[in-house]
Amino acid sequence: GIVSSVSRTNVDCYCRALELQPEHEDAWYAWRNLGMAGGGKIHGNFFTKMDCYCKVLEMRPDHADAWCNLGVIGGGVVNGITYTQLECLC
């Protein structure tokens, strides 16, 4: 979309939302979308797909799509616990 006459990508918008309100109750939605888009930079730090899906699961541990997406990319660490690809997909 266009914000203040500047064209912004979806990734730009997800990152900006997370910069402004990282603790918002619906921030998981921006994390999920950012992960599906391949990740992005927030406050100078790059977050990979895996990072994004783990953030979703920290906020919404019952989010089935995020578990599936994390499993598809090989697993990851959620709240300090390492999950394998199989554990994410089961």
Tab-separated table of N, CA and C in Angstrom:
chain	number	residue	atom	x	y	z
A	1	GLY	N	0.811	-1.177	0.000
A	1	GLY	CA	0.000	0.000	0.000
A	1	GLY	C	0.859	1.247	0.000
A	2	ILE	N	0.215	2.371	0.034
A	2	ILE	CA	0.908	3.657	0.035
A	2	ILE	C	0.622	4.362	1.361
A	3	VAL	N	1.695	4.751	2.042
A	3	VAL	CA	1.598	5.458	3.317
A	3	VAL	C	2.385	6.751	3.185
A	4	SER	N	1.725	7.866	3.408
A	4	SER	CA	2.371	9.191	3.283
A	4	SER	C	3.101	9.328	1.957
A	5	SER	N	2.435	8.917	0.893
A	5	SER	CA	2.939	9.009	-0.480
A	5	SER	C	4.125	8.081	-0.771
A	6	VAL	N	4.405	7.141	0.112
A	6	VAL	CA	5.501	6.195	-0.087
A	6	VAL	C	4.917	4.792	-0.212
A	7	SER	N	5.329	4.090	-1.263
A	7	SER	CA	4.864	2.732	-1.483
A	7	SER	C	5.521	1.785	-0.478
A	8	ARG	N	4.722	0.971	0.175
A	8	ARG	CA	5.205	0.016	1.181
A	8	ARG	C	4.805	-1.398	0.781
A	9	THR	N	5.712	-2.357	0.978
A	9	THR	CA	5.403	-3.765	0.715
A	9	THR	C	4.667	-4.346	1.916
A	10	ASN	N	4.129	-5.531	1.743
A	10	ASN	CA	3.496	-6.230	2.866
A	10	ASN	C	4.499	-6.418	4.003
A	11	VAL	N	5.724	-6.827	3.646
A	11	VAL	CA	6.764	-7.042	4.659
A	11	VAL	C	7.052	-5.749	5.408
A	12	ASP	N	7.137	-4.628	4.701
A	12	ASP	CA	7.339	-3.333	5.364
A	12	ASP	C	6.250	-3.088	6.406
A	13	CYS	N	5.021	-3.386	6.038
A	13	CYS	CA	3.886	-3.142	6.934
A	13	CYS	C	3.907	-4.065	8.145
A	14	TYR	N	4.225	-5.352	7.949
A	14	TYR	CA	4.307	-6.286	9.080
A	14	TYR	C	5.405	-5.849	10.040
A	15	CYS	N	6.558	-5.488	9.491
A	15	CYS	CA	7.683	-5.064	10.323
A	15	CYS	C	7.344	-3.792	11.095
A	16	ARG	N	6.727	-2.854	10.435
A	16	ARG	CA	6.369	-1.591	11.101
A	16	ARG	C	5.361	-1.823	12.221
A	17	ALA	N	4.386	-2.679	11.974
A	17	ALA	CA	3.399	-2.998	13.016
A	17	ALA	C	4.090	-3.591	14.238
A	18	LEU	N	5.061	-4.472	14.001
A	18	LEU	CA	5.768	-5.106	15.111
A	18	LEU	C	6.735	-4.151	15.800
A	19	GLU	N	7.250	-3.177	15.071
A	19	GLU	CA	8.084	-2.149	15.710
A	19	GLU	C	7.244	-1.271	16.626
A	20	LEU	N	6.038	-0.948	16.191
A	20	LEU	CA	5.177	-0.042	16.952
A	20	LEU	C	4.484	-0.702	18.137
A	21	GLN	N	4.002	-1.937	17.931
A	21	GLN	CA	3.240	-2.602	18.991
A	21	GLN	C	3.584	-4.092	19.086
A	22	PRO	N	4.816	-4.399	19.510
A	22	PRO	CA	5.238	-5.798	19.544
A	22	PRO	C	4.469	-6.663	20.542
A	23	GLU	N	3.876	-6.038	21.538
A	23	GLU	CA	3.151	-6.796	22.564
A	23	GLU	C	1.636	-6.783	22.358
A	24	HIS	N	1.177	-6.197	21.277
A	24	HIS	CA	-0.263	-6.150	21.009
A	24	HIS	C	-0.812	-7.574	20.962
A	25	GLU	N	-2.028	-7.760	21.440
A	25	GLU	CA	-2.611	-9.108	21.493
A	25	GLU	C	-2.732	-9.763	20.122
A	26	ASP	N	-2.752	-8.983	19.067
A	26	ASP	CA	-2.826	-9.544	17.715
A	26	ASP	C	-1.485	-9.516	16.976
A	27	ALA	N	-0.386	-9.252	17.691
A	27	ALA	CA	0.936	-9.202	17.051
A	27	ALA	C	1.306	-10.556	16.440
A	28	TRP	N	0.754	-11.628	16.979
A	28	TRP	CA	1.043	-12.966	16.428
A	28	TRP	C	0.688	-13.023	14.945
A	29	TYR	N	-0.354	-12.292	14.571
A	29	TYR	CA	-0.805	-12.294	13.179
A	29	TYR	C	0.264	-11.691	12.265
A	30	ALA	N	0.885	-10.594	12.701
A	30	ALA	CA	1.965	-9.969	11.919
A	30	ALA	C	3.181	-10.886	11.873
A	31	TRP	N	3.489	-11.550	12.993
A	31	TRP	CA	4.607	-12.501	13.007
A	31	TRP	C	4.357	-13.647	12.028
A	32	ARG	N	3.141	-14.160	12.029
A	32	ARG	CA	2.808	-15.259	11.118
A	32	ARG	C	2.967	-14.819	9.664
A	33	ASN	N	2.409	-13.673	9.334
A	33	ASN	CA	2.496	-13.168	7.965
A	33	ASN	C	3.931	-12.862	7.568
A	34	LEU	N	4.706	-12.327	8.498
A	34	LEU	CA	6.109	-12.046	8.218
A	34	LEU	C	6.863	-13.350	7.949
A	35	GLY	N	6.579	-14.378	8.715
A	35	GLY	CA	7.201	-15.680	8.482
A	35	GLY	C	6.829	-16.252	7.131
A	36	MET	N	5.571	-16.145	6.781
A	36	MET	CA	5.116	-16.659	5.494
A	36	MET	C	5.732	-15.890	4.330
A	37	ALA	N	6.113	-14.637	4.583
A	37	ALA	CA	6.745	-13.809	3.550
A	37	ALA	C	8.261	-14.005	3.504
A	38	GLY	N	8.793	-14.839	4.403
A	38	GLY	CA	10.223	-15.123	4.386
A	38	GLY	C	11.038	-14.430	5.459
A	39	GLY	N	10.378	-13.655	6.302
A	39	GLY	CA	11.070	-12.950	7.376
A	39	GLY	C	11.300	-11.491	7.030
A	40	GLY	N	11.896	-10.766	7.976
A	40	GLY	CA	12.144	-9.349	7.752
A	40	GLY	C	12.908	-8.719	8.891
A	41	LYS	N	13.229	-7.450	8.731
A	41	LYS	CA	14.054	-6.715	9.689
A	41	LYS	C	13.183	-5.837	10.575
A	42	ILE	N	13.371	-5.982	11.885
A	42	ILE	CA	12.645	-5.195	12.876
A	42	ILE	C	13.666	-4.565	13.809
A	43	HIS	N	13.649	-3.250	13.900
A	43	HIS	CA	14.625	-2.510	14.718
A	43	HIS	C	16.050	-2.949	14.399
A	44	GLY	N	16.343	-3.177	13.132
A	44	GLY	CA	17.698	-3.515	12.710
A	44	GLY	C	18.079	-4.983	12.836
A	45	ASN	N	17.194	-5.809	13.387
A	45	ASN	CA	17.474	-7.236	13.547
A	45	ASN	C	16.651	-8.040	12.548
A	46	PHE	N	17.322	-8.948	11.812
A	46	PHE	CA	16.602	-9.768	10.849
A	46	PHE	C	16.010	-10.990	11.538
A	47	PHE	N	14.733	-11.235	11.287
A	47	PHE	CA	14.026	-12.398	11.813
A	47	PHE	C	13.733	-13.337	10.654
A	48	THR	N	14.194	-14.581	10.770
A	48	THR	CA	13.977	-15.594	9.743
A	48	THR	C	12.558	-16.138	9.845
A	49	LYS	N	12.197	-16.977	8.878
A	49	LYS	CA	10.906	-17.666	8.956
A	49	LYS	C	10.780	-18.377	10.293
A	50	MET	N	11.843	-19.110	10.661
A	50	MET	CA	11.818	-19.868	11.906
A	50	MET	C	11.589	-18.947	13.102
A	51	ASP	N	12.310	-17.840	13.155
A	51	ASP	CA	12.142	-16.884	14.250
A	51	ASP	C	10.691	-16.419	14.347
A	52	CYS	N	10.110	-16.121	13.200
A	52	CYS	CA	8.739	-15.597	13.160
A	52	CYS	C	7.732	-16.626	13.661
A	53	TYR	N	7.865	-17.863	13.191
A	53	TYR	CA	6.928	-18.902	13.632
A	53	TYR	C	7.084	-19.187	15.122
A	54	CYS	N	8.310	-19.137	15.620
A	54	CYS	CA	8.536	-19.333	17.056
A	54	CYS	C	7.890	-18.210	17.856
A	55	LYS	N	7.957	-16.983	17.346
A	55	LYS	CA	7.303	-15.850	18.016
A	55	LYS	C	5.788	-16.056	18.074
A	56	VAL	N	5.224	-16.541	16.969
A	56	VAL	CA	3.776	-16.828	16.964
A	56	VAL	C	3.453	-17.818	18.076
A	57	LEU	N	4.238	-18.885	18.158
A	57	LEU	CA	3.950	-19.945	19.120
A	57	LEU	C	4.212	-19.537	20.562
A	58	GLU	N	5.085	-18.569	20.771
A	58	GLU	CA	5.265	-18.025	22.119
A	58	GLU	C	4.006	-17.286	22.556
A	59	MET	N	3.332	-16.649	21.594
A	59	MET	CA	2.123	-15.880	21.898
A	59	MET	C	0.863	-16.736	21.841
A	60	ARG	N	0.859	-17.707	20.926
A	60	ARG	CA	-0.331	-18.555	20.697
A	60	ARG	C	0.121	-20.021	20.588
A	61	PRO	N	0.405	-20.673	21.718
A	61	PRO	CA	0.951	-22.032	21.675
A	61	PRO	C	0.044	-23.064	21.006
A	62	ASP	N	-1.207	-22.726	20.805
A	62	ASP	CA	-2.145	-23.664	20.179
A	62	ASP	C	-2.368	-23.376	18.689
A	63	HIS	N	-1.530	-22.533	18.108
A	63	HIS	CA	-1.720	-22.136	16.712
A	63	HIS	C	-1.221	-23.237	15.772
A	64	ALA	N	-2.137	-24.052	15.275
A	64	ALA	CA	-1.803	-25.234	14.470
A	64	ALA	C	-1.025	-24.891	13.202
A	65	ASP	N	-1.403	-23.823	12.511
A	65	ASP	CA	-0.699	-23.454	11.275
A	65	ASP	C	0.756	-23.095	11.552
A	66	ALA	N	1.011	-22.415	12.658
A	66	ALA	CA	2.389	-22.050	12.997
A	66	ALA	C	3.207	-23.297	13.312
A	67	TRP	N	2.605	-24.264	14.011
A	67	TRP	CA	3.314	-25.527	14.275
A	67	TRP	C	3.631	-26.239	12.963
A	68	CYS	N	2.673	-26.264	12.080
A	68	CYS	CA	2.882	-26.910	10.782
A	68	CYS	C	3.985	-26.202	9.999
A	69	ASN	N	3.920	-24.886	9.938
A	69	ASN	CA	4.931	-24.114	9.206
A	69	ASN	C	6.318	-24.310	9.812
A	70	LEU	N	6.401	-24.350	11.141
A	70	LEU	CA	7.679	-24.575	11.797
A	70	LEU	C	8.205	-25.979	11.473
A	71	GLY	N	7.314	-26.946	11.444
A	71	GLY	CA	7.713	-28.305	11.087
A	71	GLY	C	8.209	-28.412	9.658
A	72	VAL	N	7.549	-27.729	8.748
A	72	VAL	CA	7.938	-27.770	7.335
A	72	VAL	C	9.367	-27.251	7.140
A	73	ILE	N	9.791	-26.291	7.968
A	73	ILE	CA	11.154	-25.751	7.821
A	73	ILE	C	12.151	-26.447	8.748
A	74	GLY	N	11.730	-27.501	9.432
A	74	GLY	CA	12.676	-28.318	10.185
A	74	GLY	C	12.612	-28.240	11.692
A	75	GLY	N	11.687	-27.463	12.247
A	75	GLY	CA	11.576	-27.351	13.700
A	75	GLY	C	12.249	-26.095	14.215
A	76	GLY	N	12.231	-25.935	15.543
A	76	GLY	CA	12.813	-24.747	16.143
A	76	GLY	C	12.651	-24.735	17.643
A	77	VAL	N	13.011	-23.613	18.265
A	77	VAL	CA	12.962	-23.466	19.717
A	77	VAL	C	11.819	-22.520	20.080
A	78	VAL	N	10.909	-23.025	20.910
A	78	VAL	CA	9.765	-22.232	21.370
A	78	VAL	C	9.804	-22.196	22.892
A	79	ASN	N	9.868	-20.997	23.440
A	79	ASN	CA	9.941	-20.819	24.892
A	79	ASN	C	11.042	-21.664	25.525
A	80	GLY	N	12.189	-21.727	24.863
A	80	GLY	CA	13.336	-22.439	25.403
A	80	GLY	C	13.343	-23.948	25.184
A	81	ILE	N	12.322	-24.470	24.526
A	81	ILE	CA	12.233	-25.913	24.268
A	81	ILE	C	12.437	-26.160	22.782
A	82	THR	N	13.356	-27.074	22.464
A	82	THR	CA	13.642	-27.412	21.073
A	82	THR	C	12.645	-28.463	20.591
A	83	TYR	N	12.026	-28.165	19.452
A	83	TYR	CA	11.073	-29.089	18.827
A	83	TYR	C	11.620	-29.524	17.477
A	84	THR	N	11.623	-30.826	17.230
A	84	THR	CA	12.075	-31.359	15.954
A	84	THR	C	10.986	-31.167	14.914
A	85	GLN	N	11.348	-31.421	13.679
A	85	GLN	CA	10.374	-31.356	12.599
A	85	GLN	C	9.186	-32.267	12.889
A	86	LEU	N	9.453	-33.480	13.313
A	86	LEU	CA	8.392	-34.448	13.595
A	86	LEU	C	7.498	-33.988	14.747
A	87	GLU	N	8.100	-33.456	15.797
A	87	GLU	CA	7.304	-32.988	16.929
A	87	GLU	C	6.379	-31.845	16.529
A	88	CYS	N	6.842	-30.987	15.631
A	88	CYS	CA	6.010	-29.864	15.186
A	88	CYS	C	4.843	-30.346	14.340
A	89	LEU	N	5.071	-31.362	13.551
A	89	LEU	CA	4.055	-31.821	12.604
A	89	LEU	C	3.058	-32.815	13.199
A	90	CYS	N	3.370	-33.384	14.380
A	90	CYS	CA	2.469	-34.392	14.975
A	90	CYS	C	1.372	-33.779	15.800
